[in-house]
Amino acid sequence: MKAAIEVPRARADVPSTMRAVVFARPGAYAIETVPVPSPRRGEALVRVRSSMVCASDQKILAGKFPATRFPHVPGHEFSGEVVATGDDVHFAPRSRVGVEVHVGCGTCDRCREGMYTLCQNYGKRETGHAHVGFTIAGGLAEYAAVPVAALHALPDGVSFDDGAWTDNLGVALWALERGRLSAGERVVVFGPGAIGLCAAQLARSMGAGSVALVGRGERLARVRDLVDEVVEVSDVDRLKGSADLVVEFAGSADAARAAILTARRGGRVVLGGSTGVGTELSGLDLSTIVRGNIDVLGSLANPKGVSGRALTLLARTQVDVKRLVTHHFPLERFGEAWTTFTERRDGAIRVMLHPVEGN
Ligand SMILES: [Zn+2]
Ligand SMILES: [Zn+2]
């Protein structure tokens, strides 16, 4: 953060309690009144303005993240304004910020490389590590206490709604950078979900020669104009061996296998979808990779501040995230929002919650 002016440590108009989504235990959620968190050393209190739910929240609620402790306030795709700070933090009051999810301890070998997404002290809060909305409370609430290392100032002209994409855009951009995208190349993206659609648009803005999107059904039809070509999964064989760079955000072994088969000889494949444990890849002739001289790369999240650069592209309208938000709800109607998202009602891609009335 560039702005460093004297700051009120706590604002008088910050209430003592707030409304928040609370995952009480695996499988049980409610909207509750809870204490407003106090920002600790290195943290800022963010008044949340726009906050989305994603498939990771479903996994958290299902109890599939061992590092999450219940009861838990979820939410990791959000934006807001800084209204108070911890003791050692200097931050311009009312700064508009977007939140990045991974905060490293800062001192382990991976953090020193800038790869704080791979922090060796994952989940150990006492080391300074935090995974916002996963190991610490998140932004499906009126306020969130967030390590300032996770904050990006929103460029002028980037709304709170768009700023809620800070983390997602970084994840998509990192995958493309992992894949060393060069201007004019043919890119195929697997998975027309939120991240895949960010990746497809960013690939175009980075000079891809063409971008094809692989998926199925209504979602695919809805975003046809964002790419050069959409391809139904059932028809994916016709892309075999055609892509310079394949980026996979579909999150299944089938998609990973198809992604590898879609790369041309000497091409690159970036697998970013299956971030959970327990999915095995089988049914692939290894010679496809070895004799094909294909780079197959894993990509996890958004290290090295890549989200900040993604926000620059967002400010230059190189990527349209507005249309990926299919539904808006006040925070109080979280239950309805959750069902809309998890059941993909009305072709839901992303569902946005607003803790502040009228936003
Ligand atoms: Zn997410
Ligand atoms: Zn670390």
mmCIF file of C-alpha atoms and ligand atoms in Angstrom:
data_model
loop_
_atom_site.group_PDB
_atom_site.id
_atom_site.type_symbol
_atom_site.label_atom_id
_atom_site.label_comp_id
_atom_site.label_asym_id
_atom_site.label_seq_id
_atom_site.Cartn_x
_atom_site.Cartn_y
_atom_site.Cartn_z
ATOM 1 C CA MET A 1 0.000 0.000 0.000
ATOM 2 C CA LYS A 2 1.400 3.351 -0.982
ATOM 3 C CA ALA A 3 -0.740 5.731 1.030
ATOM 4 C CA ALA A 4 0.681 6.249 4.508
ATOM 5 C CA ILE A 5 -0.871 9.102 6.410
ATOM 6 C CA GLU A 6 -1.778 9.396 10.058
ATOM 7 C CA VAL A 7 -4.768 7.319 10.797
ATOM 8 C CA PRO A 8 -7.445 7.076 13.421
ATOM 9 C CA ARG A 9 -6.745 3.850 15.312
ATOM 10 C CA ALA A 10 -10.423 3.206 15.709
ATOM 11 C CA ARG A 11 -13.353 5.055 14.303
ATOM 12 C CA ALA A 12 -16.053 6.191 16.646
ATOM 13 C CA ASP A 13 -18.765 5.047 14.278
ATOM 14 C CA VAL A 14 -17.635 1.422 14.251
ATOM 15 C CA PRO A 15 -20.252 -0.468 16.246
ATOM 16 C CA SER A 16 -19.433 -3.186 18.743
ATOM 17 C CA THR A 17 -21.534 -5.858 17.034
ATOM 18 C CA MET A 18 -22.290 -6.771 13.447
ATOM 19 C CA ARG A 19 -24.237 -9.186 11.295
ATOM 20 C CA ALA A 20 -22.198 -12.036 9.866
ATOM 21 C CA VAL A 21 -22.594 -15.369 8.158
ATOM 22 C CA VAL A 22 -21.498 -17.997 10.646
ATOM 23 C CA PHE A 23 -20.656 -21.580 9.752
ATOM 24 C CA ALA A 24 -21.461 -23.015 13.186
ATOM 25 C CA ARG A 25 -20.231 -26.516 12.394
ATOM 26 C CA PRO A 26 -19.884 -28.584 9.234
ATOM 27 C CA GLY A 27 -23.168 -28.407 7.349
ATOM 28 C CA ALA A 28 -24.787 -25.666 9.455
ATOM 29 C CA TYR A 29 -24.874 -21.962 8.682
ATOM 30 C CA ALA A 30 -26.823 -18.941 9.949
ATOM 31 C CA ILE A 31 -26.791 -15.153 9.921
ATOM 32 C CA GLU A 32 -25.917 -14.033 13.418
ATOM 33 C CA THR A 33 -25.037 -10.985 15.443
ATOM 34 C CA VAL A 34 -21.419 -11.281 16.567
ATOM 35 C CA PRO A 35 -18.759 -8.896 17.951
ATOM 36 C CA VAL A 36 -16.986 -6.673 15.421
ATOM 37 C CA PRO A 37 -13.395 -7.968 15.313
ATOM 38 C CA SER A 38 -10.629 -5.749 16.656
ATOM 39 C CA PRO A 39 -7.718 -5.318 14.271
ATOM 40 C CA ARG A 40 -4.558 -6.749 15.791
ATOM 41 C CA ARG A 41 -0.951 -5.861 14.991
ATOM 42 C CA GLY A 42 -0.526 -5.723 11.233
ATOM 43 C CA GLU A 43 -4.244 -5.752 10.561
ATOM 44 C CA ALA A 44 -6.844 -3.319 9.291
ATOM 45 C CA LEU A 45 -10.552 -3.368 9.964
ATOM 46 C CA VAL A 46 -12.379 -3.395 6.639
ATOM 47 C CA ARG A 47 -15.991 -2.377 6.349
ATOM 48 C CA VAL A 48 -17.153 -4.872 3.760
ATOM 49 C CA ARG A 49 -19.065 -3.505 0.784
ATOM 50 C CA SER A 50 -19.165 -6.341 -1.753
ATOM 51 C CA SER A 51 -18.565 -10.008 -0.995
ATOM 52 C CA MET A 52 -19.027 -13.147 -3.070
ATOM 53 C CA VAL A 53 -19.453 -16.830 -2.343
ATOM 54 C CA CYS A 54 -17.494 -19.485 -4.195
ATOM 55 C CA ALA A 55 -17.109 -23.237 -4.392
ATOM 56 C CA SER A 56 -14.384 -23.110 -1.743
ATOM 57 C CA ASP A 57 -17.008 -21.917 0.732
ATOM 58 C CA GLN A 58 -18.998 -25.055 -0.027
ATOM 59 C CA LYS A 59 -15.922 -27.148 0.784
ATOM 60 C CA ILE A 60 -15.353 -25.224 4.002
ATOM 61 C CA LEU A 61 -18.974 -25.746 5.054
ATOM 62 C CA ALA A 62 -18.675 -29.428 4.216
ATOM 63 C CA GLY A 63 -15.766 -29.626 6.665
ATOM 64 C CA LYS A 64 -13.208 -30.396 3.953
ATOM 65 C CA PHE A 65 -10.648 -27.806 5.063
ATOM 66 C CA PRO A 66 -8.897 -29.234 8.144
ATOM 67 C CA ALA A 67 -7.359 -25.847 8.961
ATOM 68 C CA THR A 68 -10.751 -24.167 9.355
ATOM 69 C CA ARG A 69 -11.972 -23.996 12.919
ATOM 70 C CA PHE A 70 -15.701 -23.807 13.599
ATOM 71 C CA PRO A 71 -17.584 -21.630 14.318
ATOM 72 C CA HIS A 72 -16.237 -19.771 11.303
ATOM 73 C CA VAL A 73 -17.111 -16.554 9.474
ATOM 74 C CA PRO A 74 -16.424 -17.345 5.786
ATOM 75 C CA GLY A 75 -15.874 -15.028 2.826
ATOM 76 C CA HIS A 76 -12.679 -14.495 0.858
ATOM 77 C CA GLU A 77 -13.738 -12.650 -2.285
ATOM 78 C CA PHE A 78 -14.515 -9.176 -1.054
ATOM 79 C CA SER A 79 -13.792 -5.475 -1.040
ATOM 80 C CA GLY A 80 -14.506 -2.598 1.288
ATOM 81 C CA GLU A 81 -13.034 0.399 3.018
ATOM 82 C CA VAL A 82 -10.525 0.586 5.840
ATOM 83 C CA VAL A 83 -12.160 2.082 8.933
ATOM 84 C CA ALA A 84 -9.649 1.272 11.692
ATOM 85 C CA THR A 85 -6.190 -0.221 12.056
ATOM 86 C CA GLY A 86 -4.044 -2.150 14.492
ATOM 87 C CA ASP A 87 -1.316 -0.395 16.465
ATOM 88 C CA ASP A 88 1.586 -0.680 14.076
ATOM 89 C CA VAL A 89 -0.336 -0.029 10.894
ATOM 90 C CA HIS A 90 -0.333 3.191 8.909
ATOM 91 C CA PHE A 91 -3.092 3.367 6.432
ATOM 92 C CA ALA A 92 -5.028 6.179 4.810
ATOM 93 C CA PRO A 93 -8.478 6.390 6.364
ATOM 94 C CA ARG A 94 -11.313 5.335 4.114
ATOM 95 C CA SER A 95 -8.946 3.616 1.692
ATOM 96 C CA ARG A 96 -10.910 1.500 -0.755
ATOM 97 C CA VAL A 97 -9.375 -1.947 -0.842
ATOM 98 C CA GLY A 98 -9.691 -5.354 -2.426
ATOM 99 C CA VAL A 99 -8.549 -8.424 -0.535
ATOM 100 C CA GLU A 100 -6.064 -11.082 -1.511
ATOM 101 C CA VAL A 101 -6.575 -14.369 0.280
ATOM 102 C CA HIS A 102 -3.121 -15.735 1.122
ATOM 103 C CA VAL A 103 -0.879 -14.038 3.668
ATOM 104 C CA GLY A 104 2.440 -15.726 4.341
ATOM 105 C CA CYS A 105 4.494 -15.767 7.521
ATOM 106 C CA GLY A 106 7.046 -13.673 5.634
ATOM 107 C CA THR A 107 10.108 -15.515 6.885
ATOM 108 C CA CYS A 108 9.998 -19.125 5.638
ATOM 109 C CA ASP A 109 11.903 -20.123 2.501
ATOM 110 C CA ARG A 110 8.828 -19.992 0.260
ATOM 111 C CA CYS A 111 7.694 -16.622 1.574
ATOM 112 C CA ARG A 112 11.180 -15.228 0.956
ATOM 113 C CA GLU A 113 10.766 -16.245 -2.662
ATOM 114 C CA GLY A 114 7.496 -14.343 -2.854
ATOM 115 C CA MET A 115 5.643 -17.667 -2.978
ATOM 116 C CA TYR A 116 3.655 -16.971 0.155
ATOM 117 C CA THR A 117 0.832 -19.084 -1.247
ATOM 118 C CA LEU A 118 3.102 -22.038 -0.419
ATOM 119 C CA CYS A 119 4.022 -20.742 3.056
ATOM 120 C CA GLN A 120 5.612 -23.489 5.122
ATOM 121 C CA ASN A 121 3.767 -22.217 8.174
ATOM 122 C CA TYR A 122 0.304 -22.630 6.694
ATOM 123 C CA GLY A 123 -2.393 -22.362 9.314
ATOM 124 C CA LYS A 124 -0.046 -21.317 12.122
ATOM 125 C CA ARG A 125 -1.492 -17.951 13.069
ATOM 126 C CA GLU A 126 1.244 -17.287 15.603
ATOM 127 C CA THR A 127 3.774 -17.099 12.738
ATOM 128 C CA GLY A 128 1.741 -14.428 10.927
ATOM 129 C CA HIS A 129 0.297 -16.782 8.346
ATOM 130 C CA ALA A 130 -3.340 -16.220 7.442
ATOM 131 C CA HIS A 131 -5.662 -17.590 4.789
ATOM 132 C CA VAL A 132 -8.445 -15.026 4.817
ATOM 133 C CA GLY A 133 -11.861 -16.629 5.100
ATOM 134 C CA PHE A 134 -10.274 -20.058 5.586
ATOM 135 C CA THR A 135 -8.030 -20.027 8.663
ATOM 136 C CA ILE A 136 -9.183 -16.613 9.880
ATOM 137 C CA ALA A 137 -12.582 -14.925 9.744
ATOM 138 C CA GLY A 138 -13.534 -13.554 6.344
ATOM 139 C CA GLY A 139 -15.740 -11.033 4.624
ATOM 140 C CA LEU A 140 -19.252 -12.461 4.584
ATOM 141 C CA ALA A 141 -19.911 -10.007 7.371
ATOM 142 C CA GLU A 142 -20.246 -6.290 7.889
ATOM 143 C CA TYR A 143 -16.617 -6.014 9.020
ATOM 144 C CA ALA A 144 -13.471 -8.102 8.684
ATOM 145 C CA ALA A 145 -10.070 -7.729 10.363
ATOM 146 C CA VAL A 146 -7.569 -8.437 7.597
ATOM 147 C CA PRO A 147 -3.754 -8.431 7.575
ATOM 148 C CA VAL A 148 -2.678 -5.370 5.596
ATOM 149 C CA ALA A 149 -0.395 -7.615 3.540
ATOM 150 C CA ALA A 150 -3.613 -8.924 1.970
ATOM 151 C CA LEU A 151 -4.932 -5.520 0.933
ATOM 152 C CA HIS A 152 -4.697 -3.890 -2.473
ATOM 153 C CA ALA A 153 -5.796 -0.304 -2.987
ATOM 154 C CA LEU A 154 -8.523 -0.245 -5.589
ATOM 155 C CA PRO A 155 -7.603 1.958 -8.543
ATOM 156 C CA ASP A 156 -9.860 4.939 -9.200
ATOM 157 C CA GLY A 157 -12.806 3.855 -11.263
ATOM 158 C CA VAL A 158 -12.807 0.293 -9.927
ATOM 159 C CA SER A 159 -16.055 -0.166 -8.010
ATOM 160 C CA PHE A 160 -16.417 -2.181 -4.825
ATOM 161 C CA ASP A 161 -18.259 -4.851 -6.817
ATOM 162 C CA ASP A 162 -15.413 -5.145 -9.294
ATOM 163 C CA GLY A 163 -12.856 -4.914 -6.500
ATOM 164 C CA ALA A 164 -14.319 -8.040 -4.923
ATOM 165 C CA TRP A 165 -12.599 -9.872 -7.789
ATOM 166 C CA THR A 166 -9.109 -8.930 -6.551
ATOM 167 C CA ASP A 167 -8.248 -12.479 -5.549
ATOM 168 C CA ASN A 168 -9.924 -14.299 -8.441
ATOM 169 C CA LEU A 169 -8.280 -12.113 -11.059
ATOM 170 C CA GLY A 170 -4.893 -12.777 -9.492
ATOM 171 C CA VAL A 171 -5.498 -16.529 -9.579
ATOM 172 C CA ALA A 172 -6.376 -16.359 -13.274
ATOM 173 C CA LEU A 173 -3.470 -14.089 -14.172
ATOM 174 C CA TRP A 174 -0.972 -16.245 -12.290
ATOM 175 C CA ALA A 175 -2.021 -19.315 -14.276
ATOM 176 C CA LEU A 176 -1.424 -17.477 -17.550
ATOM 177 C CA GLU A 177 1.943 -16.248 -16.341
ATOM 178 C CA ARG A 178 2.849 -19.775 -15.249
ATOM 179 C CA GLY A 179 2.023 -20.808 -18.809
ATOM 180 C CA ARG A 180 4.297 -18.128 -20.338
ATOM 181 C CA LEU A 181 1.642 -16.843 -22.700
ATOM 182 C CA SER A 182 3.130 -15.141 -25.744
ATOM 183 C CA ALA A 183 1.356 -12.728 -28.047
ATOM 184 C CA GLY A 184 -0.501 -14.365 -30.897
ATOM 185 C CA GLU A 185 -0.735 -17.812 -29.341
ATOM 186 C CA ARG A 186 -3.713 -20.115 -29.405
ATOM 187 C CA VAL A 187 -5.114 -20.555 -25.905
ATOM 188 C CA VAL A 188 -7.728 -23.035 -24.746
ATOM 189 C CA VAL A 189 -9.379 -22.534 -21.347
ATOM 190 C CA PHE A 190 -11.208 -25.398 -19.644
ATOM 191 C CA GLY A 191 -13.987 -24.402 -17.259
ATOM 192 C CA PRO A 192 -16.455 -21.536 -17.845
ATOM 193 C CA GLY A 193 -16.708 -20.721 -14.143
ATOM 194 C CA ALA A 194 -15.631 -17.448 -12.585
ATOM 195 C CA ILE A 195 -11.871 -18.061 -12.701
ATOM 196 C CA GLY A 196 -11.912 -19.633 -16.147
ATOM 197 C CA LEU A 197 -13.818 -16.652 -17.514
ATOM 198 C CA CYS A 198 -11.316 -14.274 -15.941
ATOM 199 C CA ALA A 199 -8.479 -16.295 -17.479
ATOM 200 C CA ALA A 200 -10.093 -16.252 -20.915
ATOM 201 C CA GLN A 201 -10.536 -12.493 -20.846
ATOM 202 C CA LEU A 202 -7.072 -11.836 -19.440
ATOM 203 C CA ALA A 203 -5.534 -14.074 -22.122
ATOM 204 C CA ARG A 204 -7.140 -11.907 -24.742
ATOM 205 C CA SER A 205 -5.947 -8.722 -23.067
ATOM 206 C CA MET A 206 -2.422 -10.167 -22.958
ATOM 207 C CA GLY A 207 -2.418 -10.649 -26.703
ATOM 208 C CA ALA A 208 -3.512 -14.216 -27.278
ATOM 209 C CA GLY A 209 -4.150 -14.872 -30.955
ATOM 210 C CA SER A 210 -7.300 -16.788 -30.183
ATOM 211 C CA VAL A 211 -9.060 -18.074 -27.087
ATOM 212 C CA ALA A 212 -11.356 -21.088 -27.025
ATOM 213 C CA LEU A 213 -13.429 -21.975 -23.978
ATOM 214 C CA VAL A 214 -14.426 -25.546 -23.139
ATOM 215 C CA GLY A 215 -17.430 -26.276 -20.955
ATOM 216 C CA ARG A 216 -21.010 -27.277 -21.123
ATOM 217 C CA GLY A 217 -24.545 -25.999 -21.344
ATOM 218 C CA GLU A 218 -26.077 -22.709 -20.428
ATOM 219 C CA ARG A 219 -22.969 -21.211 -18.857
ATOM 220 C CA LEU A 220 -21.069 -21.667 -22.077
ATOM 221 C CA ALA A 221 -23.774 -20.109 -24.234
ATOM 222 C CA ARG A 222 -24.016 -17.111 -21.932
ATOM 223 C CA VAL A 223 -20.375 -16.107 -22.397
ATOM 224 C CA ARG A 224 -19.951 -16.936 -26.048
ATOM 225 C CA ASP A 225 -19.028 -13.377 -26.963
ATOM 226 C CA LEU A 226 -16.163 -13.216 -24.447
ATOM 227 C CA VAL A 227 -14.035 -15.637 -26.465
ATOM 228 C CA ASP A 228 -13.346 -16.574 -30.067
ATOM 229 C CA GLU A 229 -14.882 -19.995 -29.812
ATOM 230 C CA VAL A 230 -16.836 -22.092 -27.328
ATOM 231 C CA VAL A 231 -16.595 -25.867 -27.400
ATOM 232 C CA GLU A 232 -18.871 -28.359 -25.673
ATOM 233 C CA VAL A 233 -16.986 -30.886 -23.545
ATOM 234 C CA SER A 234 -18.540 -33.700 -25.577
ATOM 235 C CA ASP A 235 -16.860 -32.234 -28.650
ATOM 236 C CA VAL A 236 -13.450 -31.544 -27.108
ATOM 237 C CA ASP A 237 -11.629 -34.192 -29.169
ATOM 238 C CA ARG A 238 -11.609 -31.877 -32.118
ATOM 239 C CA LEU A 239 -9.231 -29.563 -30.246
ATOM 240 C CA LYS A 240 -6.712 -32.355 -29.728
ATOM 241 C CA GLY A 241 -3.112 -31.244 -30.122
ATOM 242 C CA SER A 242 -4.131 -27.737 -31.171
ATOM 243 C CA ALA A 243 -3.242 -25.335 -28.373
ATOM 244 C CA ASP A 244 -0.012 -23.535 -27.581
ATOM 245 C CA LEU A 245 -1.269 -23.002 -24.047
ATOM 246 C CA VAL A 246 -4.046 -24.796 -22.204
ATOM 247 C CA VAL A 247 -5.345 -23.457 -18.897
ATOM 248 C CA GLU A 248 -7.588 -25.699 -16.834
ATOM 249 C CA PHE A 249 -9.969 -24.365 -14.197
ATOM 250 C CA ALA A 250 -12.647 -27.048 -14.435
ATOM 251 C CA GLY A 251 -11.436 -28.971 -11.406
ATOM 252 C CA SER A 252 -11.840 -32.596 -12.469
ATOM 253 C CA ALA A 253 -9.515 -35.385 -13.548
ATOM 254 C CA ASP A 254 -11.410 -35.687 -16.825
ATOM 255 C CA ALA A 255 -10.772 -32.034 -17.552
ATOM 256 C CA ALA A 256 -7.093 -32.327 -16.640
ATOM 257 C CA ARG A 257 -6.676 -35.294 -18.956
ATOM 258 C CA ALA A 258 -8.481 -33.525 -21.798
ATOM 259 C CA ALA A 259 -6.413 -30.391 -21.163
ATOM 260 C CA ILE A 260 -3.166 -32.307 -21.581
ATOM 261 C CA LEU A 261 -4.435 -33.921 -24.787
ATOM 262 C CA THR A 262 -5.410 -30.507 -26.144
ATOM 263 C CA ALA A 263 -1.875 -29.103 -26.016
ATOM 264 C CA ARG A 264 0.159 -29.252 -29.200
ATOM 265 C CA ARG A 265 3.531 -30.992 -29.113
ATOM 266 C CA GLY A 266 5.898 -28.707 -27.239
ATOM 267 C CA GLY A 267 2.995 -26.807 -25.737
ATOM 268 C CA ARG A 268 2.177 -25.906 -22.134
ATOM 269 C CA VAL A 269 -0.635 -27.002 -19.868
ATOM 270 C CA VAL A 270 -1.470 -25.224 -16.624
ATOM 271 C CA LEU A 271 -3.695 -27.147 -14.211
ATOM 272 C CA GLY A 272 -5.378 -24.818 -11.743
ATOM 273 C CA GLY A 273 -8.733 -26.445 -11.062
ATOM 274 C CA SER A 274 -8.256 -29.390 -8.758
ATOM 275 C CA THR A 275 -6.909 -27.720 -5.655
ATOM 276 C CA GLY A 276 -8.448 -30.257 -3.286
ATOM 277 C CA VAL A 277 -6.750 -33.450 -2.183
ATOM 278 C CA GLY A 278 -7.736 -36.881 -3.465
ATOM 279 C CA THR A 279 -8.298 -36.508 -7.218
ATOM 280 C CA GLU A 280 -6.161 -38.932 -9.237
ATOM 281 C CA LEU A 281 -5.196 -38.591 -12.866
ATOM 282 C CA SER A 282 -5.358 -41.826 -14.828
ATOM 283 C CA GLY A 283 -6.028 -42.995 -18.354
ATOM 284 C CA LEU A 284 -3.330 -40.891 -19.945
ATOM 285 C CA ASP A 285 -0.551 -42.254 -22.144
ATOM 286 C CA LEU A 286 2.610 -40.763 -20.623
ATOM 287 C CA SER A 287 4.197 -40.535 -24.038
ATOM 288 C CA THR A 288 1.759 -37.726 -24.752
ATOM 289 C CA ILE A 289 3.679 -35.664 -22.227
ATOM 290 C CA VAL A 290 7.182 -37.087 -22.613
ATOM 291 C CA ARG A 291 7.392 -37.532 -26.366
ATOM 292 C CA GLY A 292 5.201 -34.487 -26.802
ATOM 293 C CA ASN A 293 7.695 -32.468 -24.781
ATOM 294 C CA ILE A 294 4.786 -30.842 -23.013
ATOM 295 C CA ASP A 295 5.132 -28.662 -19.932
ATOM 296 C CA VAL A 296 2.468 -29.677 -17.427
ATOM 297 C CA LEU A 297 2.352 -27.158 -14.598
ATOM 298 C CA GLY A 298 0.366 -26.915 -11.417
ATOM 299 C CA SER A 299 -0.854 -23.483 -10.409
ATOM 300 C CA LEU A 300 -2.033 -22.549 -6.939
ATOM 301 C CA ALA A 301 -3.683 -19.239 -6.156
ATOM 302 C CA ASN A 302 -1.968 -15.891 -6.607
ATOM 303 C CA PRO A 303 1.521 -15.296 -5.198
ATOM 304 C CA LYS A 304 3.922 -12.382 -5.761
ATOM 305 C CA GLY A 305 1.311 -9.662 -5.614
ATOM 306 C CA VAL A 306 -0.057 -10.671 -9.006
ATOM 307 C CA SER A 307 -3.523 -9.480 -7.948
ATOM 308 C CA GLY A 308 -2.265 -5.891 -7.940
ATOM 309 C CA ARG A 309 -1.339 -6.139 -11.609
ATOM 310 C CA ALA A 310 -4.633 -7.807 -12.364
ATOM 311 C CA LEU A 311 -6.408 -4.814 -10.820
ATOM 312 C CA THR A 312 -4.523 -2.553 -13.212
ATOM 313 C CA LEU A 313 -5.937 -4.487 -16.144
ATOM 314 C CA LEU A 314 -9.365 -4.335 -14.547
ATOM 315 C CA ALA A 315 -9.075 -0.540 -14.227
ATOM 316 C CA ARG A 316 -8.213 -0.383 -17.932
ATOM 317 C CA THR A 317 -11.404 -2.354 -18.657
ATOM 318 C CA GLN A 318 -9.420 -5.203 -20.189
ATOM 319 C CA VAL A 319 -11.628 -7.621 -18.338
ATOM 320 C CA ASP A 320 -15.351 -7.426 -17.608
ATOM 321 C CA VAL A 321 -16.264 -9.003 -14.295
ATOM 322 C CA LYS A 322 -19.623 -7.246 -13.914
ATOM 323 C CA ARG A 323 -21.377 -9.651 -16.187
ATOM 324 C CA LEU A 324 -19.979 -12.616 -14.282
ATOM 325 C CA VAL A 325 -21.999 -11.483 -11.280
ATOM 326 C CA THR A 326 -25.376 -12.933 -12.081
ATOM 327 C CA HIS A 327 -27.123 -12.154 -8.790
ATOM 328 C CA HIS A 328 -27.008 -9.578 -5.978
ATOM 329 C CA PHE A 329 -28.432 -9.937 -2.471
ATOM 330 C CA PRO A 330 -28.270 -8.040 0.806
ATOM 331 C CA LEU A 331 -26.206 -9.964 3.365
ATOM 332 C CA GLU A 332 -29.343 -10.684 5.375
ATOM 333 C CA ARG A 333 -30.602 -12.845 2.514
ATOM 334 C CA PHE A 334 -27.515 -15.038 2.548
ATOM 335 C CA GLY A 335 -29.569 -18.228 2.610
ATOM 336 C CA GLU A 336 -31.219 -17.358 -0.679
ATOM 337 C CA ALA A 337 -27.904 -16.308 -2.178
ATOM 338 C CA TRP A 338 -26.284 -19.545 -1.042
ATOM 339 C CA THR A 339 -28.987 -21.711 -2.609
ATOM 340 C CA THR A 340 -28.890 -19.686 -5.822
ATOM 341 C CA PHE A 341 -25.146 -20.238 -6.054
ATOM 342 C CA THR A 342 -24.893 -23.844 -4.960
ATOM 343 C CA GLU A 343 -27.798 -24.947 -7.160
ATOM 344 C CA ARG A 344 -26.631 -22.699 -10.001
ATOM 345 C CA ARG A 345 -30.106 -21.277 -10.282
ATOM 346 C CA ASP A 346 -30.776 -19.132 -13.352
ATOM 347 C CA GLY A 347 -27.302 -19.902 -14.703
ATOM 348 C CA ALA A 348 -25.636 -18.407 -11.624
ATOM 349 C CA ILE A 349 -21.912 -17.786 -12.057
ATOM 350 C CA ARG A 350 -21.136 -15.509 -9.107
ATOM 351 C CA VAL A 351 -23.486 -14.251 -6.432
ATOM 352 C CA MET A 352 -22.686 -10.955 -4.685
ATOM 353 C CA LEU A 353 -23.665 -10.103 -1.112
ATOM 354 C CA HIS A 354 -23.928 -6.539 0.153
ATOM 355 C CA PRO A 355 -23.695 -5.907 3.908
ATOM 356 C CA VAL A 356 -24.319 -2.181 3.434
ATOM 357 C CA GLU A 357 -27.887 -1.216 2.640
ATOM 358 C CA GLY A 358 -28.403 0.188 -0.831
ATOM 359 C CA ASN A 359 -25.058 -0.938 -2.239
HETATM 360 ZN ZN ZN B 1 -13.022 -18.337 -3.944
HETATM 361 ZN ZN ZN B 2 5.956 -18.489 5.122
#
